[in-house]
Amino acid sequence: QVQIVESGGGLVQPGGSLRLSCAASGSIFSMYNLAWYRQAPGKQREFIADINAGGTPSYADSVKGRFTITRDNTKNTVYLQMVNLKPEDTAVYYCNAEIPHSGTWAAYWGQGTQVTVSS
């Protein structure tokens, strides 16, 4: 069983910045595909960004140019740096890990971390 733990959420003013962290257990972290999603009240969970095992990132249009996803395989951690935050970024942010397992992929989720953007 892989454990996923997010941290770094909080309250920030519009235009501010936050960095989220996601630590994942396991000895083959470097092979994981990692992603961030978010879910605002009353809305479906949406994709924000991902980074594959090779380190290639991709982003949703809504955050492109403001959010940056990186990974540190030595720390089993993926980060989401968020700048120029807007009230519409308010949501619970979830980390997702897709892990190779027996010829397929297994998906794991963290419990989420709340990000609130408000003045």
mmCIF file of C-alpha atoms in Angstrom, residues 19-22 29 34 36 49-52 55 57 59 67-73 77-81:
data_model
loop_
_atom_site.group_PDB
_atom_site.id
_atom_site.type_symbol
_atom_site.label_atom_id
_atom_site.label_comp_id
_atom_site.label_asym_id
_atom_site.label_seq_id
_atom_site.Cartn_x
_atom_site.Cartn_y
_atom_site.Cartn_z
ATOM 1 C CA ARG A 19 3.901 25.726 -2.405
ATOM 2 C CA LEU A 20 2.196 22.400 -1.920
ATOM 3 C CA SER A 21 4.135 19.250 -1.191
ATOM 4 C CA CYS A 22 3.158 15.637 -1.648
ATOM 5 C CA PHE A 29 9.077 6.603 -6.599
ATOM 6 C CA LEU A 34 2.387 12.158 -10.346
ATOM 7 C CA TRP A 36 -2.281 17.377 -8.762
ATOM 8 C CA ALA A 49 -0.904 19.413 -13.509
ATOM 9 C CA ASP A 50 1.101 16.251 -13.860
ATOM 10 C CA ILE A 51 4.693 15.164 -14.255
ATOM 11 C CA ASN A 52 5.739 11.823 -15.643
ATOM 12 C CA GLY A 55 10.131 14.709 -15.589
ATOM 13 C CA PRO A 57 5.150 18.344 -16.964
ATOM 14 C CA TYR A 59 -0.818 21.754 -17.117
ATOM 15 C CA PHE A 67 1.584 26.913 -11.390
ATOM 16 C CA THR A 68 4.723 24.802 -11.661
ATOM 17 C CA ILE A 69 4.957 21.102 -10.865
ATOM 18 C CA THR A 70 8.314 19.589 -9.979
ATOM 19 C CA ARG A 71 9.516 16.377 -8.402
ATOM 20 C CA ASP A 72 12.440 15.399 -6.210
ATOM 21 C CA ASN A 73 13.027 11.675 -6.489
ATOM 22 C CA THR A 77 8.159 14.279 -3.099
ATOM 23 C CA VAL A 78 6.286 16.209 -5.760
ATOM 24 C CA TYR A 79 5.668 19.929 -5.444
ATOM 25 C CA LEU A 80 3.172 22.402 -6.809
ATOM 26 C CA GLN A 81 4.402 25.979 -6.755
#
